[in-house]
Amino acid sequence: MEYRQLGTSSIHASVITFGAWAIGGWMWGGSDRKEAIAAIRAAYDHGVTSIDTAPVYGQGLSEEIVAETIQDIPRNRVQILTKFGLRWDVQQGEFYFKSKDNDGREIDLYRLASKESVIKECEDCLRRLQTDYIDLFQIHWPDSTTPISETMEALLRLQEQGKIRAAGVCNYSKALMQEAEKTIDLASDQVPYSMVNRDIEKELVPYSIDRNKAIIAYSPLQRGLLTGKIKPGQSFGEGDTREGNRFYTTENITSINQMLDRLRPLAAEKKATLAQLVLRWTIEQPGITIALAGARNAEQAVQNAKAADVKLTKEDIAFINEKLSALELVMP
């Protein structure tokens, strides 16, 4: 495993970080606690020391599972990355969308990042995670109803109190990061990035490289699409947001699978799966610091961790980029 510094903070995270959304069950068809614990432990045993979670992942369940799993691991050997700013327990801030919790109850999600809410959420996260500090505390989504300076001042207060080691953002544009940095030194921005979703390369990547900010890439496997296991005509379960998504049309699935077929010989040469090759390519891209990879069982977690062992030469990366440049997707 490799470890990289998050911006100028003192945090060094594993290049493959455990993404803990799915284990919370919310929007993933429920959670198997025993399997989830085994997945995190297997990842840790293979060098994955960083875990990215959030309160909304199962409305607290993901954080509670993380806490149970790492309780016998020395706290300074694991990095907990969690979030704030998505509330389902109040009707304040900016309405986001309607959903259902793991028990099928309807909930309304709001983006809320007021000073009072940030401080409350931090205390709630500390309690659920059974720890006295959070390594990286990140706003989950921008909140248009709260001045960015107010949110960042709350983070600065929490940092001064030792309750968080570093502050980060998620889904922030370059402009939003610039505004936030008038108040606090951000460690990172967590954003979607994959072989087929590279919009951040235009502005955010150059900015982050120039300002020494970490980019945490989420959905690097494009929610399974870049594993080669999703075929045209794939049926998704009820509530699966991939159904109807622009990447999952028959035409795009077909084109992406054809591209992946051209990468299979390279993966075989590296004794890697397609998913491992894709994850390694992701963390080799300029500006990308770490990649999040979710797992719902131990086998998946180990496979994700082993992506860090794949070695790609400049020629390998050029070959992959050549195949990607020929990929044509139909986007609305």
CSV table of C-alpha atoms in Angstrom, one decimal:
chain,number,residue,atom,x,y,z
A,1,MET,CA,0.0,0.0,0.0
A,2,GLU,CA,1.0,3.6,-0.6
A,3,TYR,CA,0.2,6.6,1.5
A,4,ARG,CA,-0.2,10.2,0.4
A,5,GLN,CA,-0.4,13.4,2.3
A,6,LEU,CA,-3.8,15.3,2.1
A,7,GLY,CA,-2.8,18.8,1.1
A,8,THR,CA,-0.6,20.4,3.6
A,9,SER,CA,-2.3,18.7,6.5
A,10,SER,CA,-0.6,16.1,8.8
A,11,ILE,CA,-2.8,13.3,7.4
A,12,HIS,CA,-1.4,10.6,5.3
A,13,ALA,CA,-4.1,8.4,3.7
A,14,SER,CA,-3.9,5.1,1.9
A,15,VAL,CA,-4.1,5.6,-1.8
A,16,ILE,CA,-7.0,3.2,-1.9
A,17,THR,CA,-9.4,4.3,0.8
A,18,PHE,CA,-12.4,2.3,2.0
A,19,GLY,CA,-15.6,4.0,0.8
A,20,ALA,CA,-18.3,3.2,3.4
A,21,TRP,CA,-21.5,4.3,1.7
A,22,ALA,CA,-22.7,0.9,0.7
A,23,ILE,CA,-22.2,-0.7,4.1
A,24,GLY,CA,-24.7,1.8,5.5
A,25,GLY,CA,-27.3,0.2,3.3
A,26,TRP,CA,-29.1,3.4,2.4
A,27,MET,CA,-29.8,3.5,-1.4
A,28,TRP,CA,-27.9,0.1,-1.6
A,29,GLY,CA,-30.7,-2.3,-0.6
A,30,GLY,CA,-29.8,-2.6,3.1
A,31,SER,CA,-26.8,-3.6,5.1
A,32,ASP,CA,-25.2,-6.8,6.4
A,33,ARG,CA,-23.3,-5.7,9.5
A,34,LYS,CA,-21.3,-8.9,9.8
A,35,GLU,CA,-20.1,-8.7,6.2
A,36,ALA,CA,-19.4,-5.0,6.5
A,37,ILE,CA,-17.2,-5.5,9.5
A,38,ALA,CA,-15.3,-8.3,7.7
A,39,ALA,CA,-14.8,-6.0,4.7
A,40,ILE,CA,-13.3,-3.2,6.7
A,41,ARG,CA,-11.0,-5.5,8.6
A,42,ALA,CA,-9.9,-7.3,5.5
A,43,ALA,CA,-9.1,-3.9,3.9
A,44,TYR,CA,-7.1,-2.8,7.0
A,45,ASP,CA,-5.2,-6.1,7.0
A,46,HIS,CA,-4.1,-5.2,3.4
A,47,GLY,CA,-2.9,-1.7,4.3
A,48,VAL,CA,-6.1,0.3,3.8
A,49,THR,CA,-5.9,2.5,6.9
A,50,SER,CA,-8.3,5.2,5.7
A,51,ILE,CA,-12.1,5.0,5.8
A,52,ASP,CA,-14.5,7.5,4.2
A,53,THR,CA,-18.0,7.6,5.7
A,54,ALA,CA,-20.8,10.0,6.3
A,55,PRO,CA,-23.7,10.4,8.7
A,56,VAL,CA,-26.3,10.1,5.9
A,57,TYR,CA,-25.0,6.7,4.9
A,58,GLY,CA,-27.7,4.7,6.7
A,59,GLN,CA,-28.6,7.7,8.9
A,60,GLY,CA,-25.7,7.0,11.2
A,61,LEU,CA,-25.3,3.2,10.6
A,62,SER,CA,-22.2,3.4,8.5
A,63,GLU,CA,-20.4,5.4,11.1
A,64,GLU,CA,-21.5,3.0,13.9
A,65,ILE,CA,-20.2,0.0,11.9
A,66,VAL,CA,-16.9,1.8,11.3
A,67,ALA,CA,-16.6,2.5,15.1
A,68,GLU,CA,-17.4,-1.2,16.0
A,69,THR,CA,-14.8,-2.4,13.5
A,70,ILE,CA,-11.9,-0.3,14.5
A,71,GLN,CA,-12.4,-0.3,18.3
A,72,ASP,CA,-9.4,-2.6,18.9
A,73,ILE,CA,-7.1,-0.8,16.4
A,74,PRO,CA,-4.9,1.9,17.9
A,75,ARG,CA,-6.6,5.2,17.0
A,76,ASN,CA,-3.5,6.8,15.4
A,77,ARG,CA,-3.2,3.9,12.9
A,78,VAL,CA,-6.5,4.6,11.1
A,79,GLN,CA,-7.7,7.8,9.4
A,80,ILE,CA,-11.4,8.5,9.7
A,81,LEU,CA,-12.8,10.7,7.0
A,82,THR,CA,-16.4,11.7,7.6
A,83,LYS,CA,-18.8,14.5,6.5
A,84,PHE,CA,-21.5,16.9,7.5
A,85,GLY,CA,-24.1,19.0,5.8
A,86,LEU,CA,-26.8,16.5,4.8
A,87,ARG,CA,-29.6,16.5,7.4
A,88,TRP,CA,-32.6,14.2,7.4
A,89,ASP,CA,-33.7,15.0,11.0
A,90,VAL,CA,-34.6,18.7,10.4
A,91,GLN,CA,-36.3,20.7,7.7
A,92,GLN,CA,-33.9,23.6,7.4
A,93,GLY,CA,-31.5,24.8,4.7
A,94,GLU,CA,-31.7,23.8,1.1
A,95,PHE,CA,-34.1,21.0,0.2
A,96,TYR,CA,-32.2,18.2,-1.6
A,97,PHE,CA,-34.4,15.3,-2.3
A,98,LYS,CA,-36.9,12.8,-0.9
A,99,SER,CA,-35.7,9.3,0.1
A,100,LYS,CA,-36.4,6.3,2.3
A,101,ASP,CA,-34.3,5.1,5.2
A,102,ASN,CA,-33.3,1.4,5.6
A,103,ASP,CA,-36.6,0.6,7.3
A,104,GLY,CA,-38.6,2.1,4.3
A,105,ARG,CA,-39.7,5.2,6.1
A,106,GLU,CA,-39.8,8.4,4.0
A,107,ILE,CA,-37.2,11.0,4.8
A,108,ASP,CA,-36.5,14.5,3.4
A,109,LEU,CA,-32.9,15.4,2.9
A,110,TYR,CA,-31.7,19.0,3.3
A,111,ARG,CA,-28.3,20.6,2.7
A,112,LEU,CA,-27.5,22.5,5.8
A,113,ALA,CA,-24.1,23.9,6.8
A,114,SER,CA,-24.9,26.6,9.3
A,115,LYS,CA,-22.4,27.1,12.2
A,116,GLU,CA,-24.8,25.6,14.7
A,117,SER,CA,-25.5,22.6,12.5
A,118,VAL,CA,-21.9,21.9,11.7
A,119,ILE,CA,-21.0,21.9,15.4
A,120,LYS,CA,-23.9,19.7,16.3
A,121,GLU,CA,-23.1,17.2,13.5
A,122,CYS,CA,-19.5,17.0,14.7
A,123,GLU,CA,-20.6,16.0,18.2
A,124,ASP,CA,-23.0,13.5,16.7
A,125,CYS,CA,-20.2,12.0,14.5
A,126,LEU,CA,-17.8,11.8,17.4
A,127,ARG,CA,-20.4,10.0,19.5
A,128,ARG,CA,-21.3,7.5,16.7
A,129,LEU,CA,-17.6,6.9,15.8
A,130,GLN,CA,-16.7,6.5,19.5
A,131,THR,CA,-13.6,8.8,19.1
A,132,ASP,CA,-12.5,12.1,20.4
A,133,TYR,CA,-11.3,13.5,17.0
A,134,ILE,CA,-12.1,13.2,13.3
A,135,ASP,CA,-9.1,13.2,10.9
A,136,LEU,CA,-10.9,14.9,8.0
A,137,PHE,CA,-14.3,16.6,8.4
A,138,GLN,CA,-15.8,17.4,5.0
A,139,ILE,CA,-18.9,19.3,3.9
A,140,HIS,CA,-20.9,16.8,1.9
A,141,TRP,CA,-22.6,19.2,-0.6
A,142,PRO,CA,-22.6,23.0,-0.9
A,143,ASP,CA,-25.4,24.7,0.9
A,144,SER,CA,-26.7,27.8,-0.9
A,145,THR,CA,-28.6,29.0,2.2
A,146,THR,CA,-25.5,29.4,4.4
A,147,PRO,CA,-22.5,31.8,3.6
A,148,ILE,CA,-19.4,29.7,3.0
A,149,SER,CA,-17.5,31.8,5.4
A,150,GLU,CA,-19.9,30.8,8.2
A,151,THR,CA,-19.4,27.1,7.5
A,152,MET,CA,-15.6,27.4,7.3
A,153,GLU,CA,-15.5,29.5,10.5
A,154,ALA,CA,-17.3,26.6,12.3
A,155,LEU,CA,-14.7,24.2,10.9
A,156,LEU,CA,-11.9,26.5,12.0
A,157,ARG,CA,-13.3,26.5,15.5
A,158,LEU,CA,-13.5,22.7,15.6
A,159,GLN,CA,-9.9,22.5,14.4
A,160,GLU,CA,-8.8,24.8,17.1
A,161,GLN,CA,-10.6,22.7,19.6
A,162,GLY,CA,-8.8,19.6,18.4
A,163,LYS,CA,-12.0,17.9,17.4
A,164,ILE,CA,-11.0,17.7,13.8
A,165,ARG,CA,-7.4,17.4,12.4
A,166,ALA,CA,-8.2,18.9,9.0
A,167,ALA,CA,-11.1,20.4,7.0
A,168,GLY,CA,-12.2,19.3,3.6
A,169,VAL,CA,-15.0,19.8,1.1
A,170,CYS,CA,-16.9,17.6,-1.3
A,171,ASN,CA,-18.4,18.5,-4.6
A,172,TYR,CA,-16.9,21.9,-4.6
A,173,SER,CA,-15.9,23.8,-7.7
A,174,LYS,CA,-12.7,25.8,-8.1
A,175,ALA,CA,-14.7,29.0,-7.3
A,176,LEU,CA,-16.2,27.5,-4.2
A,177,MET,CA,-12.8,26.3,-3.0
A,178,GLN,CA,-11.4,29.8,-3.5
A,179,GLU,CA,-14.2,31.3,-1.5
A,180,ALA,CA,-13.7,28.8,1.3
A,181,GLU,CA,-10.0,29.3,1.5
A,182,LYS,CA,-10.5,32.9,2.4
A,183,THR,CA,-11.4,31.5,5.9
A,184,ILE,CA,-9.6,28.2,6.3
A,185,ASP,CA,-6.8,26.1,4.8
A,186,LEU,CA,-8.6,23.2,3.1
A,187,ALA,CA,-6.9,19.8,2.9
A,188,SER,CA,-9.0,18.3,0.1
A,189,ASP,CA,-11.9,18.3,-2.3
A,190,GLN,CA,-13.8,15.0,-2.7
A,191,VAL,CA,-15.3,14.8,-6.2
A,192,PRO,CA,-16.5,12.3,-8.8
A,193,TYR,CA,-13.8,11.2,-11.2
A,194,SER,CA,-13.3,8.2,-13.4
A,195,MET,CA,-12.0,7.2,-16.8
A,196,VAL,CA,-15.3,8.3,-18.3
A,197,ASN,CA,-16.1,11.3,-16.1
A,198,ARG,CA,-13.1,13.6,-16.2
A,199,ASP,CA,-14.7,17.1,-16.1
A,200,ILE,CA,-12.6,18.1,-13.1
A,201,GLU,CA,-9.4,18.1,-15.3
A,202,LYS,CA,-10.4,21.4,-16.8
A,203,GLU,CA,-10.3,23.7,-13.7
A,204,LEU,CA,-10.2,21.8,-10.4
A,205,VAL,CA,-7.2,19.6,-11.1
A,206,PRO,CA,-4.9,22.5,-12.2
A,207,TYR,CA,-6.1,24.6,-9.2
A,208,SER,CA,-5.5,21.8,-6.7
A,209,ILE,CA,-2.0,21.0,-8.1
A,210,ASP,CA,-1.1,24.7,-8.0
A,211,ARG,CA,-2.5,25.2,-4.4
A,212,ASN,CA,-1.4,21.8,-3.1
A,213,LYS,CA,-4.9,20.5,-2.3
A,214,ALA,CA,-5.7,16.8,-2.3
A,215,ILE,CA,-8.3,15.5,-4.6
A,216,ILE,CA,-10.2,12.5,-3.3
A,217,ALA,CA,-11.8,10.7,-6.2
A,218,TYR,CA,-15.1,9.0,-5.6
A,219,SER,CA,-16.9,6.6,-8.0
A,220,PRO,CA,-13.6,5.8,-9.8
A,221,LEU,CA,-15.2,2.6,-11.1
A,222,GLN,CA,-18.3,4.6,-12.2
A,223,ARG,CA,-20.4,2.5,-9.9
A,224,GLY,CA,-19.4,-0.8,-11.4
A,225,LEU,CA,-19.5,0.2,-15.0
A,226,LEU,CA,-15.7,0.1,-15.3
A,227,THR,CA,-15.3,-3.4,-13.9
A,228,GLY,CA,-16.6,-4.9,-17.2
A,229,LYS,CA,-19.3,-6.8,-15.3
A,230,ILE,CA,-22.3,-4.6,-16.4
A,231,LYS,CA,-23.7,-5.7,-19.8
A,232,PRO,CA,-26.2,-4.1,-22.1
A,233,GLY,CA,-29.7,-4.8,-20.9
A,234,GLN,CA,-28.6,-5.0,-17.3
A,235,SER,CA,-31.6,-4.7,-14.9
A,236,PHE,CA,-31.1,-2.7,-11.8
A,237,GLY,CA,-33.1,-3.1,-8.6
A,238,GLU,CA,-35.8,-0.8,-7.4
A,239,GLY,CA,-34.4,2.5,-6.2
A,240,ASP,CA,-31.0,1.9,-7.9
A,241,THR,CA,-30.1,5.3,-9.2
A,242,ARG,CA,-28.0,3.8,-12.1
A,243,GLU,CA,-31.3,3.0,-13.9
A,244,GLY,CA,-31.8,5.8,-16.4
A,245,ASN,CA,-28.4,7.4,-15.6
A,246,ARG,CA,-26.6,8.9,-18.7
A,247,PHE,CA,-23.7,6.5,-18.4
A,248,TYR,CA,-25.9,3.3,-18.3
A,249,THR,CA,-27.6,3.5,-21.6
A,250,THR,CA,-27.3,0.5,-23.9
A,251,GLU,CA,-25.1,2.5,-26.3
A,252,ASN,CA,-22.7,3.8,-23.6
A,253,ILE,CA,-22.4,0.4,-21.8
A,254,THR,CA,-21.6,-1.2,-25.2
A,255,SER,CA,-18.9,1.4,-26.0
A,256,ILE,CA,-17.3,1.2,-22.6
A,257,ASN,CA,-17.2,-2.6,-22.6
A,258,GLN,CA,-15.5,-2.5,-26.0
A,259,MET,CA,-12.9,-0.1,-24.6
A,260,LEU,CA,-12.4,-2.3,-21.6
A,261,ASP,CA,-11.9,-5.3,-23.8
A,262,ARG,CA,-9.0,-3.5,-25.4
A,263,LEU,CA,-7.5,-3.1,-21.9
A,264,ARG,CA,-7.9,-6.8,-20.8
A,265,PRO,CA,-4.6,-8.0,-22.3
A,266,LEU,CA,-2.8,-5.3,-20.3
A,267,ALA,CA,-4.6,-6.3,-17.1
A,268,ALA,CA,-3.7,-9.9,-17.7
A,269,GLU,CA,-0.1,-9.0,-18.2
A,270,LYS,CA,-0.1,-7.2,-14.9
A,271,LYS,CA,-1.9,-10.1,-13.3
A,272,ALA,CA,-4.7,-7.7,-12.3
A,273,THR,CA,-8.4,-7.5,-12.7
A,274,LEU,CA,-9.9,-4.7,-14.9
A,275,ALA,CA,-11.1,-3.0,-11.7
A,276,GLN,CA,-7.6,-3.0,-10.2
A,277,LEU,CA,-6.2,-1.7,-13.5
A,278,VAL,CA,-8.8,1.1,-13.5
A,279,LEU,CA,-8.1,2.0,-9.8
A,280,ARG,CA,-4.4,2.1,-10.4
A,281,TRP,CA,-4.8,4.3,-13.5
A,282,THR,CA,-7.0,6.7,-11.4
A,283,ILE,CA,-4.4,7.3,-8.7
A,284,GLU,CA,-1.7,7.8,-11.4
A,285,GLN,CA,-3.5,10.8,-12.9
A,286,PRO,CA,-2.1,14.2,-12.2
A,287,GLY,CA,-3.7,15.8,-9.1
A,288,ILE,CA,-5.6,12.7,-8.0
A,289,THR,CA,-4.4,11.9,-4.4
A,290,ILE,CA,-6.5,8.9,-3.4
A,291,ALA,CA,-9.4,6.9,-4.8
A,292,LEU,CA,-12.4,5.7,-2.8
A,293,ALA,CA,-13.4,2.1,-3.4
A,294,GLY,CA,-16.4,0.6,-1.6
A,295,ALA,CA,-16.8,-3.1,-0.6
A,296,ARG,CA,-19.6,-5.0,0.9
A,297,ASN,CA,-17.6,-8.1,1.8
A,298,ALA,CA,-14.0,-9.1,2.6
A,299,GLU,CA,-13.3,-10.5,-0.9
A,300,GLN,CA,-14.2,-7.2,-2.6
A,301,ALA,CA,-12.2,-5.3,0.0
A,302,VAL,CA,-9.0,-7.3,-0.6
A,303,GLN,CA,-9.4,-7.0,-4.4
A,304,ASN,CA,-9.7,-3.2,-4.1
A,305,ALA,CA,-6.6,-3.0,-1.8
A,306,LYS,CA,-4.5,-5.0,-4.2
A,307,ALA,CA,-5.0,-2.3,-6.9
A,308,ALA,CA,-2.2,-0.4,-5.1
A,309,ASP,CA,0.2,-3.2,-6.0
A,310,VAL,CA,-0.3,-2.9,-9.7
A,311,LYS,CA,2.6,-1.1,-11.4
A,312,LEU,CA,2.0,1.0,-14.5
A,313,THR,CA,4.8,2.4,-16.6
A,314,LYS,CA,4.5,5.6,-18.6
A,315,GLU,CA,4.0,3.5,-21.7
A,316,ASP,CA,1.2,1.6,-20.0
A,317,ILE,CA,-0.6,4.8,-19.0
A,318,ALA,CA,-0.1,6.2,-22.6
A,319,PHE,CA,-1.6,3.0,-24.0
A,320,ILE,CA,-4.7,3.3,-21.7
A,321,ASN,CA,-5.1,7.0,-22.5
A,322,GLU,CA,-5.0,6.2,-26.2
A,323,LYS,CA,-7.8,3.7,-25.8
A,324,LEU,CA,-9.8,6.2,-23.7
A,325,SER,CA,-9.3,9.0,-26.3
A,326,ALA,CA,-11.0,6.8,-28.9
A,327,LEU,CA,-14.1,6.2,-26.6
A,328,GLU,CA,-17.2,8.0,-27.8
A,329,LEU,CA,-20.1,8.3,-25.4
A,330,VAL,CA,-23.5,9.7,-26.1
A,331,MET,CA,-24.3,12.3,-23.4
A,332,PRO,CA,-27.5,14.4,-23.3
